[in-house]
PDB file of C-alpha atoms and ligand atoms in Angstrom:
ATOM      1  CA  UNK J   1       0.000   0.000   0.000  1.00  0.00           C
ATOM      2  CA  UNK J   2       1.535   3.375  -0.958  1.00  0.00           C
ATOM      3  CA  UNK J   3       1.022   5.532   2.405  1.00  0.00           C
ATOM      4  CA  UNK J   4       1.855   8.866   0.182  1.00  0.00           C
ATOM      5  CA  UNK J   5      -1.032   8.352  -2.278  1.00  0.00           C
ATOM      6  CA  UNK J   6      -3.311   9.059   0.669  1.00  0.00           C
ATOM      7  CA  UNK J   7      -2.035  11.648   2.959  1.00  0.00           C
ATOM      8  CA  UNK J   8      -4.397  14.302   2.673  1.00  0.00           C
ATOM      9  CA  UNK J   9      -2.825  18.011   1.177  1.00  0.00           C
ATOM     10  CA  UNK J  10      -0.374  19.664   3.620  1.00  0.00           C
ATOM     11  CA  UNK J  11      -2.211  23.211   4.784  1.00  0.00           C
ATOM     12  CA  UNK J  12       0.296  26.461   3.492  1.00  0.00           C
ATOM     13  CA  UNK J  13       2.549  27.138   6.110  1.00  0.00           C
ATOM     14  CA  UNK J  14       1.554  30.930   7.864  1.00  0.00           C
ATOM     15  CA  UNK J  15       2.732  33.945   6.684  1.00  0.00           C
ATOM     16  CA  UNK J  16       6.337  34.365   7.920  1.00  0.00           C
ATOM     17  CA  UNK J  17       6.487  37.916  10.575  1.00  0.00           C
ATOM     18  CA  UNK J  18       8.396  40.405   8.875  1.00  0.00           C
ATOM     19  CA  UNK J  19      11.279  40.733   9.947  1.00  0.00           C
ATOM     20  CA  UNK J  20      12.184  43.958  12.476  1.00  0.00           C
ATOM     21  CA  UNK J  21      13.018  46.842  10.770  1.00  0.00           C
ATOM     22  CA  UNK J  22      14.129  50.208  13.075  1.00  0.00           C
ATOM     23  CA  UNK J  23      11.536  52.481  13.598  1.00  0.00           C
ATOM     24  CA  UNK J  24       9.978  54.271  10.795  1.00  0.00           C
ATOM     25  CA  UNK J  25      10.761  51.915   8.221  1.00  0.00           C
ATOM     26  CA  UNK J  26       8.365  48.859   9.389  1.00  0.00           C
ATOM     27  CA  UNK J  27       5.601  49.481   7.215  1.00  0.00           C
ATOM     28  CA  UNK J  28       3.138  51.071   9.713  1.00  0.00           C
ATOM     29  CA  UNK J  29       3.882  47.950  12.459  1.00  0.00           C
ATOM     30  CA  UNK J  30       6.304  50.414  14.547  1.00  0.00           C
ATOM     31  CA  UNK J  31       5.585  49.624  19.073  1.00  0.00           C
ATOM     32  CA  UNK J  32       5.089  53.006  20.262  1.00  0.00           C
ATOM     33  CA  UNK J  33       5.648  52.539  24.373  1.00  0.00           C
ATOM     34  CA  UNK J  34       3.997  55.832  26.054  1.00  0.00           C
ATOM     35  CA  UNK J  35       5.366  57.091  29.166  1.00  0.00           C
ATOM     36  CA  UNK J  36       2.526  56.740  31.608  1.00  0.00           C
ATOM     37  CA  UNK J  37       2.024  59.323  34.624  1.00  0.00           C
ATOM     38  CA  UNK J  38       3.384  57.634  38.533  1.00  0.00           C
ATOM     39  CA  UNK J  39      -0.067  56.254  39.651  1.00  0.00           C
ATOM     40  CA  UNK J  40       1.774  55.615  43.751  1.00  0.00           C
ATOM     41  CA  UNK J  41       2.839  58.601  45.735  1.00  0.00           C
ATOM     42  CA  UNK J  42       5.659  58.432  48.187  1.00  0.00           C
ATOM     43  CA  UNK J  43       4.105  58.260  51.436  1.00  0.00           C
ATOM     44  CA  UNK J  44       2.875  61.218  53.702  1.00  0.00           C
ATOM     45  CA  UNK J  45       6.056  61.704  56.138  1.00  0.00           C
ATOM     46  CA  UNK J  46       5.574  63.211  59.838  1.00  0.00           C
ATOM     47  CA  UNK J  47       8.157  64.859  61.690  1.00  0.00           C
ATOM     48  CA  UNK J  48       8.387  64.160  65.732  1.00  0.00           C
ATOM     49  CA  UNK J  49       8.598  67.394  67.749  1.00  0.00           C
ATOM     50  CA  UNK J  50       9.816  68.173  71.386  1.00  0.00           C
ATOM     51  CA  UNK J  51       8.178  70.948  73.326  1.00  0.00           C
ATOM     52  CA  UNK J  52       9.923  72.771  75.944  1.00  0.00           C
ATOM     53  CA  UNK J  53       8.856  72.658  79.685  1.00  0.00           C
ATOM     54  CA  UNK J  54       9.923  74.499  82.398  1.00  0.00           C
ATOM     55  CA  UNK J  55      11.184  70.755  84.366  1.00  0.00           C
ATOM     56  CA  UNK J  56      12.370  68.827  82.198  1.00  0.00           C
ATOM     57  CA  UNK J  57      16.108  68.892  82.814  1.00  0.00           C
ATOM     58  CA  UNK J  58      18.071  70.131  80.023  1.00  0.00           C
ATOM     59  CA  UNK J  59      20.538  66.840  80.459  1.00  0.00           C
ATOM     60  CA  UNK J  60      17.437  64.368  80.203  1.00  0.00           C
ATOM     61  CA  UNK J  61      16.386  66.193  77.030  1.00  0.00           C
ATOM     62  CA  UNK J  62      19.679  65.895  75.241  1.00  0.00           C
ATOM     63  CA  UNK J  63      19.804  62.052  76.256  1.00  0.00           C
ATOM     64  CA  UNK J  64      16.395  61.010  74.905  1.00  0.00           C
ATOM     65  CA  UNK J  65      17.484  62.966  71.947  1.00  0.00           C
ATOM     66  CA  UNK J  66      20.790  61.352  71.255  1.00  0.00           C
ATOM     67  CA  UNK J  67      18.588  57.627  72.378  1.00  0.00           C
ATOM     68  CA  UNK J  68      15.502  58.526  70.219  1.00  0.00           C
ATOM     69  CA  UNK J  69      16.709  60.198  67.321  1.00  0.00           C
ATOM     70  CA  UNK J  70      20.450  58.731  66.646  1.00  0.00           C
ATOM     71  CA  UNK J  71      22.088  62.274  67.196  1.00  0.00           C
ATOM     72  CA  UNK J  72      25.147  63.008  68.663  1.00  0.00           C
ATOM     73  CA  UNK J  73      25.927  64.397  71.936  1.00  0.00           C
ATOM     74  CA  UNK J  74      26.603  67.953  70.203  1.00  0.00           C
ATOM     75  CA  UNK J  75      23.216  67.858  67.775  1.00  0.00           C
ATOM     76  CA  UNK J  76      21.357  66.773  70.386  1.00  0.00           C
ATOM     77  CA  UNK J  77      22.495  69.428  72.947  1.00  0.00           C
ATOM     78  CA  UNK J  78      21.846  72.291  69.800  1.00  0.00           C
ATOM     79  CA  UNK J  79      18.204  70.733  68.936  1.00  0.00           C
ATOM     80  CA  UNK J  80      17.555  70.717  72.824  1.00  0.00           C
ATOM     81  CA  UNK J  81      18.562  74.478  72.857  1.00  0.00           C
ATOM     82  CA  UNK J  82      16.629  75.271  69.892  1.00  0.00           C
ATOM     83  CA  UNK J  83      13.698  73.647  71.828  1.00  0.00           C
ATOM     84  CA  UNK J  84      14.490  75.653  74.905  1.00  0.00           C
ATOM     85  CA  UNK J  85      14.549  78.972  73.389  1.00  0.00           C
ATOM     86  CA  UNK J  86      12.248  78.136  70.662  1.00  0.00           C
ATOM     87  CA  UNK J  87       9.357  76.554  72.775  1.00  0.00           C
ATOM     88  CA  UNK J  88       9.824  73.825  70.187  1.00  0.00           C
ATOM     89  CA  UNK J  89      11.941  71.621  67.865  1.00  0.00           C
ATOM     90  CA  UNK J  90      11.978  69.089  65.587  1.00  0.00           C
ATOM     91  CA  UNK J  91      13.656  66.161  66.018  1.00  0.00           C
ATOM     92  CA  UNK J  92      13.598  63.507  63.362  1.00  0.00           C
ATOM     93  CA  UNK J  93      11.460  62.776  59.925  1.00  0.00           C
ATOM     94  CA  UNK J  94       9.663  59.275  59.727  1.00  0.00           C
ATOM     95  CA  UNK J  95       6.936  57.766  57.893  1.00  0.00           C
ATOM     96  CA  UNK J  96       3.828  57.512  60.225  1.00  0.00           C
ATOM     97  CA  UNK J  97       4.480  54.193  62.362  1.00  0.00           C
ATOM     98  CA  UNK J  98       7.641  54.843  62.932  1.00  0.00           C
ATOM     99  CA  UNK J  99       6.748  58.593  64.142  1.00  0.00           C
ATOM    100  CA  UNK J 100       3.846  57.521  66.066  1.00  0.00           C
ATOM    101  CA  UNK J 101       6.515  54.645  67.921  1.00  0.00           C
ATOM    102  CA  UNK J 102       9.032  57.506  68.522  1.00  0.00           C
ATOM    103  CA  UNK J 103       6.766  59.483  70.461  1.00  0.00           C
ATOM    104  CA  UNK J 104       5.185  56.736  72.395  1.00  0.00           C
ATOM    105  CA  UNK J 105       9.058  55.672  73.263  1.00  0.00           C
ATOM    106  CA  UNK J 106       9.582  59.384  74.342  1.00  0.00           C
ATOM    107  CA  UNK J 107       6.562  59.610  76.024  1.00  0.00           C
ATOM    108  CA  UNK J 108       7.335  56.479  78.111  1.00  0.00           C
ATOM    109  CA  UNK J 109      10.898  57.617  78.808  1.00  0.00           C
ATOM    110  CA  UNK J 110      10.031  60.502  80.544  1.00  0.00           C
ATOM    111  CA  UNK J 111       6.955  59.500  82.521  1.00  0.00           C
ATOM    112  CA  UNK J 112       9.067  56.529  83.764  1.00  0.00           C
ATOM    113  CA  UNK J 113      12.013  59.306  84.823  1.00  0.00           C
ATOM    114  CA  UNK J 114       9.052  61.772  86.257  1.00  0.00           C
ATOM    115  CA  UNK J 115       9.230  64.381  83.411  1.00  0.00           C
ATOM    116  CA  UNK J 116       6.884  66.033  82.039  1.00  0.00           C
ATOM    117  CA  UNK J 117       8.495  66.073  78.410  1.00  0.00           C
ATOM    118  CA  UNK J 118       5.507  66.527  75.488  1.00  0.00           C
ATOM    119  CA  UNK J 119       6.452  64.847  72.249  1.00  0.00           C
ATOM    120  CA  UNK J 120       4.042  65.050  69.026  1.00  0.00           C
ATOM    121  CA  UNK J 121       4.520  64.253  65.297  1.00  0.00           C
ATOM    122  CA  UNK J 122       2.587  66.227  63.023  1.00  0.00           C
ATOM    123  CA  UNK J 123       2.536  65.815  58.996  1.00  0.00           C
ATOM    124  CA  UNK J 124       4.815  67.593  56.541  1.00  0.00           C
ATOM    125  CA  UNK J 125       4.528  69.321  53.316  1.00  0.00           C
TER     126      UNK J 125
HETATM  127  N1  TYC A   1      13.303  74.234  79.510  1.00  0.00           N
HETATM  128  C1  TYC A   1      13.905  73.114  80.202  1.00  0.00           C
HETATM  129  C2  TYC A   1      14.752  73.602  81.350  1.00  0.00           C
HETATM  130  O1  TYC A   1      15.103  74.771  81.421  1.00  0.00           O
HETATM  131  C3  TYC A   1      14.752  72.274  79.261  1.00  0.00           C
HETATM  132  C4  TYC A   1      13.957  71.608  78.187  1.00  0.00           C
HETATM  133  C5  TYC A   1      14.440  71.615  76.884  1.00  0.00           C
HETATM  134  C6  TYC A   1      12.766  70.963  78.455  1.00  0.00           C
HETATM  135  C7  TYC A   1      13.744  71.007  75.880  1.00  0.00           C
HETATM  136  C8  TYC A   1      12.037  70.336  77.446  1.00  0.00           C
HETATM  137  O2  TYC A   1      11.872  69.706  75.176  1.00  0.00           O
HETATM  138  C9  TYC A   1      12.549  70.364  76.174  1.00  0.00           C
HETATM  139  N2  TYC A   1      15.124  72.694  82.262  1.00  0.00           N
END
C-alpha cells in the first residue's frame, strides 16, 4: 500500500512575521511605548517634635534625643537648645508608624524618669 497516495494536502505554512526593521521603516507595524504618569505617591512623612517645659532637665532632654533620634551628643544638645529657646523643635522625619513609635518611646521615657516632656509628630509638606 503506498502511504503517500493518501495523505491528505499539507495546509500552506503561515505567513512568515516580517522581519524587524528600526523604527519608521516597518511598514506602519512600529511599538510606540507611552510614558505613563506615577499612579503611587511616596508616602505622607511626619516629623516628631519636642516641646519645651519648664522641668524637664536640660541633660534628660539631650539624652532622649541622642537615644531617640540617633544624634550626637553635640546635635542633640543644639536641637535641645533650639527647643528651649524656641518653645519647640523638631527632632527627626519618619513615615507615620515609625513617628507615632518615637513618640510613644519618648513619652514612656520621661513618665518613667518623672518628666513632664511633650512629644508630638505632626505631617509635613
Ligand atoms: N526648659 C527646660 C529647662 O530649662 C529644658 C527643656 C528643653 C525641656 C527642651 C524640654 O523639650 C525640652 N530645664
Amino acid at each position: 500500500m503506498n502511504s503517500m497516495a493518501t495523505q491528505p494536502p499539507k495546509p500552506p505554512a503561515p505567513p512568515k512575521a516580517p522581519a524587524f526593521k528600526p523604527d519608521g521603516a516597518n511598514g506602519g507595524d512600529s511599538v510606540v511605548l507611552e510614558r505613563r504618569p506615577q499612579k503611587t505617591k511616596p508616602p505622607q512623612m511626619f516629623q516628631v517634635v519636642l516641646l519645651n517645659d519648664d522641668y524637664t532637665p536640660m541633660e534628660f532632654v539631650v539624652e532622649v534625643i541622642q537615644e531617640f533620634f540617633n544624634k550626637d551628643r553635640e546635635t542633640a544638645t543644639q536641637i535641645m537648645l533650639k527647643i528651649h529657646l524656641d518653645g519647640k523643635g523638631v527632632c527627626g522625619v519618619f513615615s507615620k508608624d515609625v513617628a507615632s513609635t518615637k513618640v510613644d518611646q519618648v513619652t514612656e521615657a520621661a513618665r518613667k524618669s518623672g518628666h513632664p516632656l511633650q512629644c508630638v509628630c505632626e505631617p509635613i509638606e
